[in-house]
Short mmCIF file of C-alpha atoms and ligand atoms in Angstrom, two decimals:
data_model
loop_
_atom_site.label_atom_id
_atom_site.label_comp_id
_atom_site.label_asym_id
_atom_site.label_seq_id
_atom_site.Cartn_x
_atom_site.Cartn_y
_atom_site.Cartn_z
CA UNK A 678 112.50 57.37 111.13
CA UNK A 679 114.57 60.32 112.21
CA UNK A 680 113.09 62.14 115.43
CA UNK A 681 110.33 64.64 113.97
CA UNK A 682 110.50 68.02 115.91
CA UNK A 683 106.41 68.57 116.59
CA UNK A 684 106.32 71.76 118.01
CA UNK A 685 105.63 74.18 115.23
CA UNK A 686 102.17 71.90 113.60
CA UNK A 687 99.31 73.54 115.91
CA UNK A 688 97.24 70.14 115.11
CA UNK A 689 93.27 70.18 114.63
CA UNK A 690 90.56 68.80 116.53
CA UNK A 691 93.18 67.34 118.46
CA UNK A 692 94.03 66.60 122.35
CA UNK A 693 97.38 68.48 121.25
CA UNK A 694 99.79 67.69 124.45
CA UNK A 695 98.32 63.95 124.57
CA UNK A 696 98.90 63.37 120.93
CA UNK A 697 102.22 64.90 121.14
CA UNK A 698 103.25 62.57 124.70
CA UNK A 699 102.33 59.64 122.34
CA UNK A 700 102.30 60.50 118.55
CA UNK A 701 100.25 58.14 116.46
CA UNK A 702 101.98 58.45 112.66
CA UNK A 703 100.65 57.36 109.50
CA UNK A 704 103.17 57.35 106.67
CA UNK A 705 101.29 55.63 103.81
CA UNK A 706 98.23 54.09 102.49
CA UNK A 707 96.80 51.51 100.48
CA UNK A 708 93.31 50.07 99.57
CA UNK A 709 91.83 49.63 102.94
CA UNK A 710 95.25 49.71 104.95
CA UNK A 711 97.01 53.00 106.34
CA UNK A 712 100.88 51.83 107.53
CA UNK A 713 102.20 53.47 110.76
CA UNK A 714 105.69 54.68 111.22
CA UNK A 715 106.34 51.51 113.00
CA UNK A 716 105.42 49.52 110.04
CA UNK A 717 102.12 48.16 111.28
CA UNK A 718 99.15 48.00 108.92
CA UNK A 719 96.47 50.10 110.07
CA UNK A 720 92.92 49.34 108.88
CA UNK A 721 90.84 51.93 107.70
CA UNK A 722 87.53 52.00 109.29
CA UNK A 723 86.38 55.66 109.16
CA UNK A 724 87.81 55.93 105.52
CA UNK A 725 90.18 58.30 106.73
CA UNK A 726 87.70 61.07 107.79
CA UNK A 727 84.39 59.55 105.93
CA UNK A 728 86.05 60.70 102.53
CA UNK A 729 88.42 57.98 100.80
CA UNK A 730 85.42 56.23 100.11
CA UNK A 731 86.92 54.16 96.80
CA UNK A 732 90.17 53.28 99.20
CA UNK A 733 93.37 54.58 99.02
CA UNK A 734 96.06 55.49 96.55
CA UNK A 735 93.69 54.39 93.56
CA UNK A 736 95.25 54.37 90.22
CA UNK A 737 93.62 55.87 88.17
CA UNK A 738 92.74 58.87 90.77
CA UNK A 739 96.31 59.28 91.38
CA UNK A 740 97.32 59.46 87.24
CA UNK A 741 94.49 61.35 86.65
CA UNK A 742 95.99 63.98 89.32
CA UNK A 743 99.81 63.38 88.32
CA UNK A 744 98.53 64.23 84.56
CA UNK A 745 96.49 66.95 85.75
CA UNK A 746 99.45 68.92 87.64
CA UNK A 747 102.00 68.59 84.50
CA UNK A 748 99.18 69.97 82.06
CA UNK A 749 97.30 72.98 83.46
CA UNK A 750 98.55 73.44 87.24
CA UNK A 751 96.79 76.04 88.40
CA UNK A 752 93.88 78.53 86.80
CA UNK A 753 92.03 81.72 88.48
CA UNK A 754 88.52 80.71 88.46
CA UNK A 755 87.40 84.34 88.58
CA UNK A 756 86.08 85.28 84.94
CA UNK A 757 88.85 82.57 83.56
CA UNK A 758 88.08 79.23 82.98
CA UNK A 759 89.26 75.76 82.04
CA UNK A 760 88.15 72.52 80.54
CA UNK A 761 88.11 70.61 83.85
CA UNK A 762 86.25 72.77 86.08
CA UNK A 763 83.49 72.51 83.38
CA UNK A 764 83.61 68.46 82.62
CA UNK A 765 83.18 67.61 85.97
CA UNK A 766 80.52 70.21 86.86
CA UNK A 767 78.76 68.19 84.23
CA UNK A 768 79.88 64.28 85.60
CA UNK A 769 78.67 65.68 88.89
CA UNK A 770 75.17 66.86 87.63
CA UNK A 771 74.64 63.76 86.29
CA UNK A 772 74.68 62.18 88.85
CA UNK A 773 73.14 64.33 91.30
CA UNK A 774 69.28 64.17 92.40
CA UNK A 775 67.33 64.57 89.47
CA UNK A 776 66.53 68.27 89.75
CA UNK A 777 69.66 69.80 90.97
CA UNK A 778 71.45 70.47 87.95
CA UNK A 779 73.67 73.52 88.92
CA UNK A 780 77.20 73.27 90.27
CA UNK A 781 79.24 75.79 92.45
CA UNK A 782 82.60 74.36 93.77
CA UNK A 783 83.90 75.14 96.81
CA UNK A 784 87.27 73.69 98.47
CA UNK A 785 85.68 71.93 101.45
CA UNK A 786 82.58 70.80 103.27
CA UNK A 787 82.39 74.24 105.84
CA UNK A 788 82.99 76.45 102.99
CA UNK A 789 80.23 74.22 101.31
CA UNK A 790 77.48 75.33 104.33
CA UNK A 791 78.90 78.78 104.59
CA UNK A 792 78.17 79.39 100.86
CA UNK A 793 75.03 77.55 101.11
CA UNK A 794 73.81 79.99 103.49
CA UNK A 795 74.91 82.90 101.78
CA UNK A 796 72.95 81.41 98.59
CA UNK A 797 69.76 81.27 100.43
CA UNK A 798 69.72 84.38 101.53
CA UNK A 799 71.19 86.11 98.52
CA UNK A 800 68.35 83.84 96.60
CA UNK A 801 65.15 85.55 98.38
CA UNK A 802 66.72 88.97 97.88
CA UNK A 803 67.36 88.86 94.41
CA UNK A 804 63.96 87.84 94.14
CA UNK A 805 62.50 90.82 95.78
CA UNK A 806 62.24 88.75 99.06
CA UNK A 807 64.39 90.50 100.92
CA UNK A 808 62.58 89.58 104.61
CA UNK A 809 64.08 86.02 104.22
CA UNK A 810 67.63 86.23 106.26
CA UNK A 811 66.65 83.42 109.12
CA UNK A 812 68.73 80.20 109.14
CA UNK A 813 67.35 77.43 110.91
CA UNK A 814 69.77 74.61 112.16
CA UNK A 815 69.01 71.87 114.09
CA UNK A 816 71.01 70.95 117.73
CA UNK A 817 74.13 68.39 116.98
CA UNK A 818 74.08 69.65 113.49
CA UNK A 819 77.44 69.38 112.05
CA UNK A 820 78.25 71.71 109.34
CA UNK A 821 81.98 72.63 109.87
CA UNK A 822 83.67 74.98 111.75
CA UNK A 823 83.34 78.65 110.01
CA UNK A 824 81.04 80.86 111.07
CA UNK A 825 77.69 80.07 109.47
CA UNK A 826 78.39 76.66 110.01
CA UNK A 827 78.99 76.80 113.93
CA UNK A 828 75.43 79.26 113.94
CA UNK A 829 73.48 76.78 112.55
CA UNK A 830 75.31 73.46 113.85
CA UNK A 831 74.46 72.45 117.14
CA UNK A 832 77.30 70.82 118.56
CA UNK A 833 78.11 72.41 121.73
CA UNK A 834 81.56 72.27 122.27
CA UNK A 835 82.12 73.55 118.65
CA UNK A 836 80.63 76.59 119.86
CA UNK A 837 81.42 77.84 123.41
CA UNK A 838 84.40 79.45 122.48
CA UNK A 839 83.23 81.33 119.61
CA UNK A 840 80.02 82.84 121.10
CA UNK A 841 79.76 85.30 117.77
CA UNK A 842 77.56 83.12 116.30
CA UNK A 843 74.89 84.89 113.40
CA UNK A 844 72.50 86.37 114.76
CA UNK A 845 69.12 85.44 112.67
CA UNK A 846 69.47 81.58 113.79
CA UNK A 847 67.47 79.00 115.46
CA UNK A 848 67.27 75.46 115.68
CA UNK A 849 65.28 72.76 115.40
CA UNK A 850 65.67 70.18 118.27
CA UNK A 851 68.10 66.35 117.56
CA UNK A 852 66.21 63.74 116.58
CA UNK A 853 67.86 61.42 118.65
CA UNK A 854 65.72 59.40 121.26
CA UNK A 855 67.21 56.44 122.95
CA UNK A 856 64.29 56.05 124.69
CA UNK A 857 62.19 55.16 122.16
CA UNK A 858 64.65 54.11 119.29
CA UNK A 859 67.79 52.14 121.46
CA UNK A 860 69.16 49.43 118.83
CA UNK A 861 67.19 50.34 115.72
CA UNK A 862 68.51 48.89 112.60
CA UNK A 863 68.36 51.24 109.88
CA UNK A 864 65.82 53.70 110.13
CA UNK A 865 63.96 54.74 113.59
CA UNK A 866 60.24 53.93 113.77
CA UNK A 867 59.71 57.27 116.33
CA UNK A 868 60.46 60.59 115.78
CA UNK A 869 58.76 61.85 112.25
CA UNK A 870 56.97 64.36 114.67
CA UNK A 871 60.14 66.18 115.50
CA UNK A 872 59.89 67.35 112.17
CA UNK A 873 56.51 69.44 112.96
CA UNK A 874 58.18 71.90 115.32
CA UNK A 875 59.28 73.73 112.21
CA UNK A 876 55.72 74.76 111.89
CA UNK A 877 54.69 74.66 115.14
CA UNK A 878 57.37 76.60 117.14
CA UNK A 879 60.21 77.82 114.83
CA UNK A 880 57.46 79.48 112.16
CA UNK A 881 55.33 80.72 114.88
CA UNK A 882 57.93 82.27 116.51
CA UNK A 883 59.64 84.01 113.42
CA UNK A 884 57.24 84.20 111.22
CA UNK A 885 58.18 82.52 108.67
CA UNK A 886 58.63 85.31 106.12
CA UNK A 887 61.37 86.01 107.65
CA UNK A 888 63.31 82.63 107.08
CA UNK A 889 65.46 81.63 104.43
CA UNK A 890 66.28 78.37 104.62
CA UNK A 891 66.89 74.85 106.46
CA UNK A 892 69.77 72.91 107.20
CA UNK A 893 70.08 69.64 108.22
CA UNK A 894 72.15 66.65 107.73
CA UNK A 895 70.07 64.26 106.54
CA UNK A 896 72.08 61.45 108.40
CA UNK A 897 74.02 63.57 111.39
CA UNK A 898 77.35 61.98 111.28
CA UNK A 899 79.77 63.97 112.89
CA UNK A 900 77.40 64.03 116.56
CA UNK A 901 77.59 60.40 116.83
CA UNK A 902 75.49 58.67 113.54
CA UNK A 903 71.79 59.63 114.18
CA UNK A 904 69.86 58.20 111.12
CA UNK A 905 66.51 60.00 110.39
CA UNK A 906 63.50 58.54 111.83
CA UNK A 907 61.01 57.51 109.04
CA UNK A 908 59.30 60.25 107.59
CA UNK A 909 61.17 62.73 109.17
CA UNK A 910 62.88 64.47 105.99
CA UNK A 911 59.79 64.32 104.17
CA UNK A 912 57.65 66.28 107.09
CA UNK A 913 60.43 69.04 106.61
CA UNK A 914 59.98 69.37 103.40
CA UNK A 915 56.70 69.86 103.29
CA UNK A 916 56.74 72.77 105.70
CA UNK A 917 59.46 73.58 104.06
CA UNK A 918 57.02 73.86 100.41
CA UNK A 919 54.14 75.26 102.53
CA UNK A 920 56.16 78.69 103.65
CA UNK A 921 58.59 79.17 101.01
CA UNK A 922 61.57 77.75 102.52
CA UNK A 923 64.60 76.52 101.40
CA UNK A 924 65.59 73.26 102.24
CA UNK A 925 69.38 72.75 102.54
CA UNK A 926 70.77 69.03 102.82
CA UNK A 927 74.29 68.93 104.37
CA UNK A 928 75.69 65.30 102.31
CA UNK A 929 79.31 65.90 103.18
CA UNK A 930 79.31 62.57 104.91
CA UNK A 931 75.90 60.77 103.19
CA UNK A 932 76.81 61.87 99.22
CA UNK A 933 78.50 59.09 97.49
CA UNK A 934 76.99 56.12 98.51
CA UNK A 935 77.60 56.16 102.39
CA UNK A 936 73.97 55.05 103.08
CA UNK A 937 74.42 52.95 100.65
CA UNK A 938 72.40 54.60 98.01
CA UNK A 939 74.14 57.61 95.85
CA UNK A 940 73.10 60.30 97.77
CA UNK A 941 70.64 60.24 101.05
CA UNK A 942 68.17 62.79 98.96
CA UNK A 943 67.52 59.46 96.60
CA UNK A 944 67.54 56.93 99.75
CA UNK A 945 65.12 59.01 101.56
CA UNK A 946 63.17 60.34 98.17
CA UNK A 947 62.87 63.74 99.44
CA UNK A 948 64.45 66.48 97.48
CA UNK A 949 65.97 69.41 98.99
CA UNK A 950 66.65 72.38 96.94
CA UNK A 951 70.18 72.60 97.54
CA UNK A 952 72.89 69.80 98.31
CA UNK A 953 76.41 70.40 99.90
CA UNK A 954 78.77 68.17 99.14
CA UNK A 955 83.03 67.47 100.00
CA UNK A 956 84.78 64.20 100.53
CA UNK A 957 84.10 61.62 98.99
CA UNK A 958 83.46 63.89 95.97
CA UNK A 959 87.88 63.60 95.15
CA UNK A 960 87.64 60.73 97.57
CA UNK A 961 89.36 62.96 99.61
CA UNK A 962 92.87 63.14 98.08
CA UNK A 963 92.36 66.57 96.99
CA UNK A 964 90.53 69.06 98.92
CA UNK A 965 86.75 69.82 97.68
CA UNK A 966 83.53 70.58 98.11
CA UNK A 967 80.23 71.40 96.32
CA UNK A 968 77.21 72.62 95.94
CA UNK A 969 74.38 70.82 93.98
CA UNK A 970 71.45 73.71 93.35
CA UNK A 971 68.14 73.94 91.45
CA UNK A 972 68.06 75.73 88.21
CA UNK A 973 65.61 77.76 89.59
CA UNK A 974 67.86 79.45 92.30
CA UNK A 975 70.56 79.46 89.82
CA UNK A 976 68.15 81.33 86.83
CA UNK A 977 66.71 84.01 90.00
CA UNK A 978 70.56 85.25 90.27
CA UNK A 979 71.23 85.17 86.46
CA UNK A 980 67.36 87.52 85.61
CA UNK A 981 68.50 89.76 88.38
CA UNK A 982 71.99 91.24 87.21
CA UNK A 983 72.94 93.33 84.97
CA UNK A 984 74.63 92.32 81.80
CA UNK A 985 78.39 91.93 82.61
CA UNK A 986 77.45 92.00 86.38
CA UNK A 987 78.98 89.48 88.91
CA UNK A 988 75.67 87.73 89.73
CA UNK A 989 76.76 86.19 92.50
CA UNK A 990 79.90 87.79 94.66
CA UNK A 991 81.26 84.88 96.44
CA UNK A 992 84.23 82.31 95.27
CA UNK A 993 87.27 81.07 96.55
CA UNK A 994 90.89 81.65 94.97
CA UNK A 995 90.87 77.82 94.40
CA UNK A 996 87.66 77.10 93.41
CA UNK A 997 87.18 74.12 90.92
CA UNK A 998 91.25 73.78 91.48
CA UNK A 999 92.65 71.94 88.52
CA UNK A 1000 93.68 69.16 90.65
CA UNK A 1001 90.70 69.08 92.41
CA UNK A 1002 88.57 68.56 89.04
CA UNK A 1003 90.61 66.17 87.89
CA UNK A 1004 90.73 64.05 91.13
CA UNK A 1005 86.99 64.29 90.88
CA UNK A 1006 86.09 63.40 87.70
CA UNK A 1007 88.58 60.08 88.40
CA UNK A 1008 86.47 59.36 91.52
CA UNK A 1009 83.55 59.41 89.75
CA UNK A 1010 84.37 57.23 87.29
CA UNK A 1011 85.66 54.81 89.71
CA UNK A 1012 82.80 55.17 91.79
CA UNK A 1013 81.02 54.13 89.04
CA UNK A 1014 82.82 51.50 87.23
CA UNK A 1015 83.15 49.69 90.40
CA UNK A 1016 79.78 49.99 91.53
CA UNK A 1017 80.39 50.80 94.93
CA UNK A 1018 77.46 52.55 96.09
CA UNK A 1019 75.77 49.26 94.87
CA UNK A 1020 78.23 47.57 96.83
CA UNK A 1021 77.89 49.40 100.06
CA UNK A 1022 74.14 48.28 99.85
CA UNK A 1023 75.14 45.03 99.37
CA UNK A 1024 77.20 44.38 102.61
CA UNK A 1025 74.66 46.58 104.45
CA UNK A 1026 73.08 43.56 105.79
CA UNK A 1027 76.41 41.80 106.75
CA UNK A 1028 77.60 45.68 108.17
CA UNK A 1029 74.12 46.17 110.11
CA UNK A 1030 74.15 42.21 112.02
CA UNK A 1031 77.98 42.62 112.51
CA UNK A 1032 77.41 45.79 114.31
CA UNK A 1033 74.60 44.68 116.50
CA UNK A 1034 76.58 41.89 117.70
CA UNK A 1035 78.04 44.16 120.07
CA UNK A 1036 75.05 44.76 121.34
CA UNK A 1037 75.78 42.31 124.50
CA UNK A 1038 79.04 43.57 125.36
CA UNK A 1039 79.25 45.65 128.82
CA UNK A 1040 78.31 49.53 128.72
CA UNK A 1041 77.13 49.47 124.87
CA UNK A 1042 73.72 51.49 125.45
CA UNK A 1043 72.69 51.95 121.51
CA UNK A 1044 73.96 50.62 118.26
CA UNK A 1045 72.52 52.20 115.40
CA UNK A 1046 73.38 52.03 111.43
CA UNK A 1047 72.92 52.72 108.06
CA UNK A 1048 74.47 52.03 104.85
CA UNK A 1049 77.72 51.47 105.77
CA UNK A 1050 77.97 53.85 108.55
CA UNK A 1051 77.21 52.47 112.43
CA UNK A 1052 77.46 54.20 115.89
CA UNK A 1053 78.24 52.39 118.98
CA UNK A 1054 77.20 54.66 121.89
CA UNK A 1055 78.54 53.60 125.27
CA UNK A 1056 78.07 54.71 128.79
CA UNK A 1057 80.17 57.46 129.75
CA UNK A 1058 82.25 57.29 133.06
CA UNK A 1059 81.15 59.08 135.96
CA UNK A 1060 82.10 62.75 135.70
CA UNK A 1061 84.35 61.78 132.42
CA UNK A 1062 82.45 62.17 129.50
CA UNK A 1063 84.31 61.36 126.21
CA UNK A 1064 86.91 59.53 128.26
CA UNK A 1065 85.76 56.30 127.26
CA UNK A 1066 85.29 57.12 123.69
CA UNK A 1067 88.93 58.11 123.95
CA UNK A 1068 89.63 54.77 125.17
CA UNK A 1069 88.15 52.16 122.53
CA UNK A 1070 89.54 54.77 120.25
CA UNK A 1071 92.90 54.27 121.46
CA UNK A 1072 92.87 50.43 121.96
CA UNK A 1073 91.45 50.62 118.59
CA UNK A 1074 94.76 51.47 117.20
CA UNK A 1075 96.91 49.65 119.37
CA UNK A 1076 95.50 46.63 117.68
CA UNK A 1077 96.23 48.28 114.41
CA UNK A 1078 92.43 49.71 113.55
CA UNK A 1079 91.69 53.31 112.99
CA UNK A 1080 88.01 54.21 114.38
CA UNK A 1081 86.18 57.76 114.88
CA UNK A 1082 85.42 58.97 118.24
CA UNK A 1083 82.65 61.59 118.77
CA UNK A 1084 82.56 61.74 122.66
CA UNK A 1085 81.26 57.96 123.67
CA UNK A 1086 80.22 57.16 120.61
CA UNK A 1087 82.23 55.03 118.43
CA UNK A 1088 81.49 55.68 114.68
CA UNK A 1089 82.58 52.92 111.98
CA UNK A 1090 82.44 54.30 108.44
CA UNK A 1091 85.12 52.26 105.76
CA UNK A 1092 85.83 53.00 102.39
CA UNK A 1093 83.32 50.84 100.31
CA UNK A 1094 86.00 48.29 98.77
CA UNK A 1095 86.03 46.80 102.28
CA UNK A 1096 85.77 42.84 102.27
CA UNK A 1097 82.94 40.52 104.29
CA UNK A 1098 86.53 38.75 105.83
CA UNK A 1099 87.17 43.16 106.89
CA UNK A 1100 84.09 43.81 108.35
CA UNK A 1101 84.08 41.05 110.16
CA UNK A 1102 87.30 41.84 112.01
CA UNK A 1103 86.67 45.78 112.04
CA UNK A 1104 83.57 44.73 115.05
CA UNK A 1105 85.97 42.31 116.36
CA UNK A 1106 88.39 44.67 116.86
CA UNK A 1107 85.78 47.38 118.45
CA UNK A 1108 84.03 45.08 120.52
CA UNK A 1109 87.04 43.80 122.33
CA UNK A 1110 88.55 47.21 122.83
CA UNK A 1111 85.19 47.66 124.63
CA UNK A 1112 85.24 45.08 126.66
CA UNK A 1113 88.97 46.03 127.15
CA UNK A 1114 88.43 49.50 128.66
CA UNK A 1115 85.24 48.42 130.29
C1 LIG B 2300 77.96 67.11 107.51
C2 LIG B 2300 79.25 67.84 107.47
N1 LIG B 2300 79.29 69.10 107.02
C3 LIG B 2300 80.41 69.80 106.95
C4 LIG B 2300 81.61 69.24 107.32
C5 LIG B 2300 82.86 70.05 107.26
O1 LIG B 2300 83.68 69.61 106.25
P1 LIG B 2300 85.20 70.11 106.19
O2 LIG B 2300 85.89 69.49 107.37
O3 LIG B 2300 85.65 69.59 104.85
O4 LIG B 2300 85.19 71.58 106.24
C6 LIG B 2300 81.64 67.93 107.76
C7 LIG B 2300 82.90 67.29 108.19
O5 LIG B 2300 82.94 66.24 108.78
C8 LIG B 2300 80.44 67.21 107.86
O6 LIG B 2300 80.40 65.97 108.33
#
């Protein structure tokens, strides 16, 4: 390859001088494999950023797109519509939660949670209700990276350089507790109560008139993989039903069969009155995100305008993006055909011992899992936190397997075509980079 010049690409979420000292390149991708720029096969075992969850460079996802782009490449989805944007509005509500049978499209998973939050409050005005503007987070929330979303998430470093945060937040505290829940498999036994601070301190202190809605991942991914304790989701909801509060579920990461059900709404049975959705929804080859509402909400805006009124203000020049629909509905289908949210359940067991193998290995203080999704929390260094994380990350891909870092946790999360021979060798591959940096 000739010599790239990288100065101009600011890069993302990423250590920019480090990366740039010692560039790791991917250059294509297929089925569970990236390829480096070297020519080394590079196993997938985040599913590139928890989104290609059918695998990569799928065939009928990438015709669907390539027929999409020579037909109808572009439409203004302000008072203009077209066919796609409306067909897979309707794959999607079929199979969302029963209940949630309204679809706005947005173009990722922090526009998804900005526009979530705008809903909710926008929802209690139009209703007359107009006291309801609080948004209550919870800390190590992840819900991207604009503004609403670093308010209500509750990952530190995502917000200490932006202290501008909205100003009618709280938060609920994590639910993680090593203490009690170290090298749980599946779902923690402790921690439902965490749940009844809503009513006990965030409602007291508010009043809870005055609060919108709630947002929580039900699974946090992005912190680190903390799976809900039992009962937990269902506790919020019920405080939720008891004060009029809207319950927002952030499934960028759990929708589409991470946990190894469809959505975590159905794996956990509770039913939250708005969804947010991205990723896997175009299995990531084409950015976007949506939202999966209640009629209910939907019907409030509709009653309150005016005939020929905008009922509600808020879009995005490529909302419901021809290629975007069309890379969806092919997901979908895929997702479907294939049964791979069946499959994910399947090699959950096989996922969940494979994991907890590593359990021995030196400076491994929690494994935890779900689904197909596990966290490996080490022990940080000595006044070096993250540098370890770093580390297995790095080793990772020196023996040609791409992994997710959050800090010192290590977070596995393939696409869902991965083999039993693949999973096998993904903790194989993690547990010796452990060792390796130990
Ligand atoms: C739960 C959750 N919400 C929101 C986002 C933000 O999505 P995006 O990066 O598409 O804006 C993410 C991304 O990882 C996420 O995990």
């Amino acid at each position: 390859m000739t010599e790239l010049n990288m100065d101009a690409f600011w890069m993302p979420f990423t250590a920019n001088r480090h990366f740039k000292s010692a560039p790791r390149m991917l250059v294509s991708a297929d089925g569970m494999y990236y390829k480096d720029d070297a020519g080394r096969d590079i196993m997938d075992g985040c599913a590139g950023l928890w989104c290609v969850n059918a695998g990569h460079n799928r065939k009928p996802i990438v015709e669907a797109i390539q027929k999409q782009i020579a037909t109808l490449d572009y439409a203004p989805p302000f008072q203009i519509g077209h066919p796609k944007a409306f067909e897979a509005a309707e794959k999607l509500a079929a199979m969302a939660p029963k209940g949630l049978s309204k679809v706005f499209y947005v173009n990722s998973g922090s526009e998804a949670a900005d526009t979530a939050l705008k809903m909710a409050v926008a929802y209690h005005r139009v209703r007359g209700d107009a006291a309801r503007v609080k948004l209550i987070g919870r800390e190590r929330g992840y819900h991207g990276v604009n503004f609403g979303g670093i308010s209500v998430g509750g990952i530190a470093g995502n917000r200490k350089l932006f202290p501008v945060a909205l100003p009618t937040v709280d938060h609920l505290r994590s639910t993680h507790d090593l203490g009690r829940n170290a090298f749980t498999r599946g779902e923690p036994e402790f921690g439902a109560e965490f749940a009844d601070e809503l009513e006990a301190r965030i409602t007291t202190l508010h009043d809870p008139s005055t609060i919108a809605a709630v947002i929580v991942e039900p699974m946090a991914g992005s912190t680190g993989v903390l799976i809900p304790p039992k009962g937990y989701l269902k506790r919020l909801r019920q405080i939720c039903d008891k004060y009029g509060i809207l319950l927002i579920f952030d499934e960028v990461i759990t929708g589409f069969g991470r946990l190894g059900a469809d959505w975590a709404a159905n794996k956990f049975d509770v039913l939250p009155d708005i969804i947010t959705c991205a990723k896997g929804l175009s299995n990531g080859v084409v950015p976007m995100g949506a939202l999966l509402v209640k009629p209910e909400i939907h019907d409030a805006f509709m009653a309150a305008a005016a005939d020929r009124a905008i009922e509600f203000p808020h879009g995005y020049t490529y909302s419901a993006h021809p290629l975007a629909c069309a890379a969806s509905i092919a997901t979908l289908d895929l997702y479907q055909e294939e049964g791979l949210f069946q499959r994910a359940a399947a090699l959950s067991g096989l996922f969940e011992s494979k994991a907890h193998q590593l359990k021995s290995v030196k400076n491994v203080k929690d494994i935890r899992n779900l689904g197909l999704v596990a966290g490996i929390e080490l022990d940080s260094r000595p006044g070096a936190p993250g540098a370890r994380g770093f580390d297995v990350f790095l080793k990772c891909w020196e023996a040609g397997v791409l992994v997710r870092f959050t800090g010192d946790i290590i977070a596995v999360s393939p696409p869902l075509i991965i083999s039993e021979a693949e999973i096998d060798r993904l903790f194989a591959v993690i547990g010796d980079a452990i060792q390796a940096t130990a």
